[in-house]
Short mmCIF file of C-alpha atoms in Angstrom, two decimals:
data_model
loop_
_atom_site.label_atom_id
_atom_site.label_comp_id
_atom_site.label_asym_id
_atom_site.label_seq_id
_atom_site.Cartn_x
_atom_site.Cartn_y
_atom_site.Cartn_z
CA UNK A 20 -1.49 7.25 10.28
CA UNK A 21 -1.47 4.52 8.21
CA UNK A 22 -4.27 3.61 5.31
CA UNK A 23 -5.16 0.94 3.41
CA UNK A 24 -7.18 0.98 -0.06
CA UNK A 25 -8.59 -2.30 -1.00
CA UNK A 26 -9.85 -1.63 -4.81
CA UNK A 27 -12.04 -4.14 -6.75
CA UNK A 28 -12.74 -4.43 -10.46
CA UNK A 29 -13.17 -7.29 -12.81
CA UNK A 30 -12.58 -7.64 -16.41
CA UNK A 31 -15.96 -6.64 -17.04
CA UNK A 32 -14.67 -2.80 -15.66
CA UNK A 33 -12.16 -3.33 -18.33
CA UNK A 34 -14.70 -4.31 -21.48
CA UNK A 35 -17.19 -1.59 -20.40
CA UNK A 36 -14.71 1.24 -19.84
CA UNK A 37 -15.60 4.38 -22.44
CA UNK A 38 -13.85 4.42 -25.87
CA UNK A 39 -9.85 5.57 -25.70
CA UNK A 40 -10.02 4.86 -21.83
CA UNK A 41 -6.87 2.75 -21.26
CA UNK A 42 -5.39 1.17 -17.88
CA UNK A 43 -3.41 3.95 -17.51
CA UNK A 44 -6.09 6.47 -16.40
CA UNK A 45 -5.45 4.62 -12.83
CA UNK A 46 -2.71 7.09 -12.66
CA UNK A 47 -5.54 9.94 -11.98
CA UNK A 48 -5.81 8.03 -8.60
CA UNK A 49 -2.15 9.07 -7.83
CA UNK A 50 -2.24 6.48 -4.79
CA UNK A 51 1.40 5.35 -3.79
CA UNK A 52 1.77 1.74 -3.60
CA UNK A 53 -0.34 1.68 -7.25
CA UNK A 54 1.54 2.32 -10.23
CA UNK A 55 2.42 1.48 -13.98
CA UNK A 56 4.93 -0.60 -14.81
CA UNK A 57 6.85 -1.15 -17.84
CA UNK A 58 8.40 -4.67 -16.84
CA UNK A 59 7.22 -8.09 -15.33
CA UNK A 60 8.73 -7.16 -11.94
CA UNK A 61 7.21 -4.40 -9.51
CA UNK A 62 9.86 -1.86 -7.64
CA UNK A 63 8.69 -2.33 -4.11
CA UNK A 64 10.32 -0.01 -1.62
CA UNK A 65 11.76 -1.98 1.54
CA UNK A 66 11.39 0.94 3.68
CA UNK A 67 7.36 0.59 5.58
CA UNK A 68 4.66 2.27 3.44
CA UNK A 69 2.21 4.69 4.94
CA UNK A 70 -0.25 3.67 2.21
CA UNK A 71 -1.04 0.37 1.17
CA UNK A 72 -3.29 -0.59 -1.57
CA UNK A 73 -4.61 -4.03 -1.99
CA UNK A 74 -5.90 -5.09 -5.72
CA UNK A 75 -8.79 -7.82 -5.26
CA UNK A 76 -10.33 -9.30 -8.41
CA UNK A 77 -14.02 -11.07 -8.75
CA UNK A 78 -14.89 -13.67 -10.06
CA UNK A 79 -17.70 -13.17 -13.24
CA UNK A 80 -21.65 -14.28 -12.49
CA UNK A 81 -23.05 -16.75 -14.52
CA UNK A 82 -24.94 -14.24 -16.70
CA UNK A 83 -21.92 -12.53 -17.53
CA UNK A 84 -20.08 -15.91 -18.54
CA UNK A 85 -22.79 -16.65 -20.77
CA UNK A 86 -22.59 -13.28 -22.31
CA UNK A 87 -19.04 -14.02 -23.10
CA UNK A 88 -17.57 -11.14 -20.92
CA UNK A 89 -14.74 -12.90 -20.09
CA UNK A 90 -11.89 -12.13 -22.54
CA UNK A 91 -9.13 -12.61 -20.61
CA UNK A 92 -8.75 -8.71 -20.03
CA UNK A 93 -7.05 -8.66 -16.85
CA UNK A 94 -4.15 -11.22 -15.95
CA UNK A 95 -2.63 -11.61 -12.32
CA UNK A 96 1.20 -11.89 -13.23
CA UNK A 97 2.45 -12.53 -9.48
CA UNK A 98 1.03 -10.78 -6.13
CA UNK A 99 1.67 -7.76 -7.27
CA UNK A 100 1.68 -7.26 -10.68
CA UNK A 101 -1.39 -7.15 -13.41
CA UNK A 102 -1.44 -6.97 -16.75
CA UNK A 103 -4.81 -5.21 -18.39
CA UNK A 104 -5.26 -6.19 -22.19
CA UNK A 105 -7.54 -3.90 -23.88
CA UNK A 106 -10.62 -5.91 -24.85
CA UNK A 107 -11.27 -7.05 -28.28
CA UNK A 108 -12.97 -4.52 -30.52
CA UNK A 109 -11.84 -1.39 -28.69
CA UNK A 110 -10.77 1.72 -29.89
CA UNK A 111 -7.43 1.04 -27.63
CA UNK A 112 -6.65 -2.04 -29.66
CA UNK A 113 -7.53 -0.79 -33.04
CA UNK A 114 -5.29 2.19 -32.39
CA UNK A 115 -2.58 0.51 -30.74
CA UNK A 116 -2.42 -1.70 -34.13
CA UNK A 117 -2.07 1.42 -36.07
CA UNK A 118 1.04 2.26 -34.02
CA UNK A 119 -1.11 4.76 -31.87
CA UNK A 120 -0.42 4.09 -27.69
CA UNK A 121 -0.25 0.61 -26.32
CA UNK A 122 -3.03 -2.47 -25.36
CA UNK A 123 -1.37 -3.26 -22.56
CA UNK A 124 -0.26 -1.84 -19.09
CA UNK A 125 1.00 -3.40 -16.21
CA UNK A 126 0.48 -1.75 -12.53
CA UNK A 127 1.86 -2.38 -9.41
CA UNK A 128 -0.17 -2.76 -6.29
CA UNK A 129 0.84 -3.85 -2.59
CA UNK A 130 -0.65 -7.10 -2.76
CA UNK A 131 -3.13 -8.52 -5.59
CA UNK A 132 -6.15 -10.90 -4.15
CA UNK A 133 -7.35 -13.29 -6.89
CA UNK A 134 -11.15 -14.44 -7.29
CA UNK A 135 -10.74 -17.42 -5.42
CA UNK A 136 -9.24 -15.46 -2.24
CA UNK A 137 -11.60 -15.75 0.60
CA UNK A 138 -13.06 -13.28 2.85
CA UNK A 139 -11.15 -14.64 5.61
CA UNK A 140 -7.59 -14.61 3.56
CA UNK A 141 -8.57 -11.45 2.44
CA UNK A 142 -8.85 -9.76 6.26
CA UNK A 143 -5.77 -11.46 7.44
CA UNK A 144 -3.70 -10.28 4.16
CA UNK A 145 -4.68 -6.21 4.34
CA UNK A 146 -5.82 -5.06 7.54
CA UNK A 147 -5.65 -7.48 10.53
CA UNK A 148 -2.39 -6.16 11.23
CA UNK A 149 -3.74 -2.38 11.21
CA UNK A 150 -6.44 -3.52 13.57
CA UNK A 151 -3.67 -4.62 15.99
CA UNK A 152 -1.53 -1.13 15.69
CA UNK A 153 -5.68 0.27 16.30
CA UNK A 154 -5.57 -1.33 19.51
CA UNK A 155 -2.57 -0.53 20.59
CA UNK A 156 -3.13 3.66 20.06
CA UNK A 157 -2.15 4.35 16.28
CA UNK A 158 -4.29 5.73 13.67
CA UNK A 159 -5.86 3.71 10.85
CA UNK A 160 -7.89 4.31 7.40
CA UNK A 161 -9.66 1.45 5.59
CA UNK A 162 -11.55 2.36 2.31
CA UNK A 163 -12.88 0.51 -1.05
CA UNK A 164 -12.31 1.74 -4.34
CA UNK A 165 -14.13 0.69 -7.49
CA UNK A 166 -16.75 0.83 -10.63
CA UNK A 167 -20.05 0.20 -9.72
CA UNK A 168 -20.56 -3.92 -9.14
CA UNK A 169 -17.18 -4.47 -8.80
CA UNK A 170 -17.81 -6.31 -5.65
CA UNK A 171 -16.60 -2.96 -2.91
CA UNK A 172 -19.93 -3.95 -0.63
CA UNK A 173 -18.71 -7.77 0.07
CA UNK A 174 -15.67 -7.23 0.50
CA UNK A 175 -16.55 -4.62 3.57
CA UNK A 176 -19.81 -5.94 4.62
CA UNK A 177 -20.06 -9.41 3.34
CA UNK A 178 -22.81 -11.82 4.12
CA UNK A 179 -24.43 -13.75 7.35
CA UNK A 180 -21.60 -16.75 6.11
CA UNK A 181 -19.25 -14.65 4.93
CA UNK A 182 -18.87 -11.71 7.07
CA UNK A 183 -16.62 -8.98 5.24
CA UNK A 184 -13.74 -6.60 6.08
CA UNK A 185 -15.99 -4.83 9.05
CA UNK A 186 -17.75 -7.42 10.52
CA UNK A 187 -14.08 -8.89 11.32
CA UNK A 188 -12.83 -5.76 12.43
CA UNK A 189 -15.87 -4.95 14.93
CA UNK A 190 -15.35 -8.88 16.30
CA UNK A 191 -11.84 -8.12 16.67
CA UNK A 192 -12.15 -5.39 18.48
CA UNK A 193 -14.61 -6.38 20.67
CA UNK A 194 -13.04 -9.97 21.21
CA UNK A 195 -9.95 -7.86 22.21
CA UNK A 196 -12.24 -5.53 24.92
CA UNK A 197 -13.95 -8.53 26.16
CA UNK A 198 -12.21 -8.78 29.67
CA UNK A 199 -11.68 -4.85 30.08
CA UNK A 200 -15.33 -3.46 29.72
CA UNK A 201 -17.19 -1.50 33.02
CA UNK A 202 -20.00 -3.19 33.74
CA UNK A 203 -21.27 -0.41 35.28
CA UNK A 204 -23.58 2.24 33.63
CA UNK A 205 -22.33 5.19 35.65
CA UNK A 206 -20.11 6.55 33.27
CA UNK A 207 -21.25 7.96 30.09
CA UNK A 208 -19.49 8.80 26.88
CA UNK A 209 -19.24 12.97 26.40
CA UNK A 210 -18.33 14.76 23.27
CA UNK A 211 -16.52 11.88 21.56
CA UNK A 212 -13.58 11.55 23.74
CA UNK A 213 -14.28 11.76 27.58
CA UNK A 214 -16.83 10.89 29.94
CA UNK A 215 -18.97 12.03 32.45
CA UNK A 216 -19.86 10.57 35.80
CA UNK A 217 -23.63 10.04 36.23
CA UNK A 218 -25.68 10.20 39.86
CA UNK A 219 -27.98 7.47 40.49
CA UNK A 220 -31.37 9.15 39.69
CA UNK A 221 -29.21 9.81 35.81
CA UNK A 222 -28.32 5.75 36.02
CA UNK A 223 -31.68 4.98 36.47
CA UNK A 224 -32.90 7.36 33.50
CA UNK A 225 -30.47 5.61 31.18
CA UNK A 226 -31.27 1.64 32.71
CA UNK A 227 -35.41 3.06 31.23
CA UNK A 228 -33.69 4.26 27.82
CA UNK A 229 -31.87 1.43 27.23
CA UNK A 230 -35.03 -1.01 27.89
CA UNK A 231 -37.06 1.10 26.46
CA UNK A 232 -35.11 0.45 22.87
CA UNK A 233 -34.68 -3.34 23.54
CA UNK A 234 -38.66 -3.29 24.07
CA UNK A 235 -39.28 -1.22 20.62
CA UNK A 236 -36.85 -3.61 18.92
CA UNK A 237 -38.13 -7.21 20.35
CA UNK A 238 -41.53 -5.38 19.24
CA UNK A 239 -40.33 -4.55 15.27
CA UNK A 240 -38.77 -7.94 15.26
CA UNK A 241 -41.78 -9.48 16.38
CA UNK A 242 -44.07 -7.59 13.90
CA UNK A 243 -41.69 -8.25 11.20
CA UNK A 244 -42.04 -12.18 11.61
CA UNK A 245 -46.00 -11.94 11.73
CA UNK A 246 -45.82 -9.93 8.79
CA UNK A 247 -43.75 -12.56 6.65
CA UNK A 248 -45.83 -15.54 7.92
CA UNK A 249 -48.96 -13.07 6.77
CA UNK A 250 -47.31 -12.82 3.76
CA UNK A 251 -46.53 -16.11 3.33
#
């Protein structure tokens, strides 16, 4: 099975991390694919990794610009190298200049996604290729990793415009089924990986269920407009 961990941060992870937390706690993650490096160039194995984990960086919100949050913490060296500075004021760089540890650590990831990478660049670059090996039989595990606000919920769910890592894979897959679905409603699914063969008095108890939920939603939808007109 392969997997794929897409993890988010921004510098502001970096400035708000507790005092003598360094870059090099990511180590506690032991994830191949993410590791420290001592020099400017990342050891990538040629031989196919079972794990893959994608870096992406945000970009900072206005607020946070104006709070001056941006302090150059975290520098994208090529696609898949960073380089995290401890941030001014820290107790990593005042005891790195007494000679005590380091202020800066390098890690290695699979691929690093900068802020200006697109929802769209991002999908084809990590897991449109594991959505293919999906449909064609093989196993598959997408997850996000990251601090609170580190921007894990767009990158998976996205927005109306900018539909995220799920919304692609759902419309991929589906795209993909288009031309081999039954039409039919005499088969069933049954305990997650068969299916059952209905009689016509049991299609004609699942035609009523199914209208009876399209009713109750056209009816919430309905009642949710009048209320916002109320409202308004």
């Amino acid at each position: 099975m392969k997997m794929s961990a897409v993890i988010n941060f921004t510098d502001e992870e970096i400035i708000r991390q507790p005092p003598g937390v360094t870059g090099s706690s990511c180590n506690d993650l032991n994830f191949p694919g993410l590791s420290p490096t001592s020099s400017g160039s990342s050891e990538v194995e040629s031989k196919p990794q079972t794990l893959k984990v994608y870096l992406r960086v945000r970009p900072f919100f206005k607020d946070e610009l104006s709070d001056n949050e941006d302090q150059g913490c975290v520098v994208i060296e090529d696609n898949q190298v960073v380089k995290l500075h401890a941030p001014k004021g820290s107790a990593t760089l005042k005891s790195s200049e007494r000679g005590i540890g380091v202020s800066v650590h390098k890690f290695s990831f699979s691929q690093i996604f900068g802020h200006e990478t697109s929802q769209n660049e991002l999908f084809e670059g990590t897991v449109e290729g594991q959505v293919s090996d999906y449909l064609d039989g093989k196993n598959a595990l997408i997850f996000s990793y990251g601090v609170t606000n580190a921007g894990k919920t767009y990158t998976i769910q996205g927005t109306a415009k900018e539909p995220g890592i799920l919304p692609r894979v759902l419309d991929t897959t589906f795209q993909y089924i288009g031309q081999h679905q039954y039409g039919g409603m005499d088969l069933k699914p049954y305990l997650g990986n068969d299916a059952q063969c209905l009689g016509p008095e049991q299609v004609k108890q699942e035609k009523n269920a199914r209208a009876s939920i399209f009713a109750s939603f056209r009816e919430a939808t309905v009642f949710h407009i009048c209320a916002m007109h109320t409202n308004g």
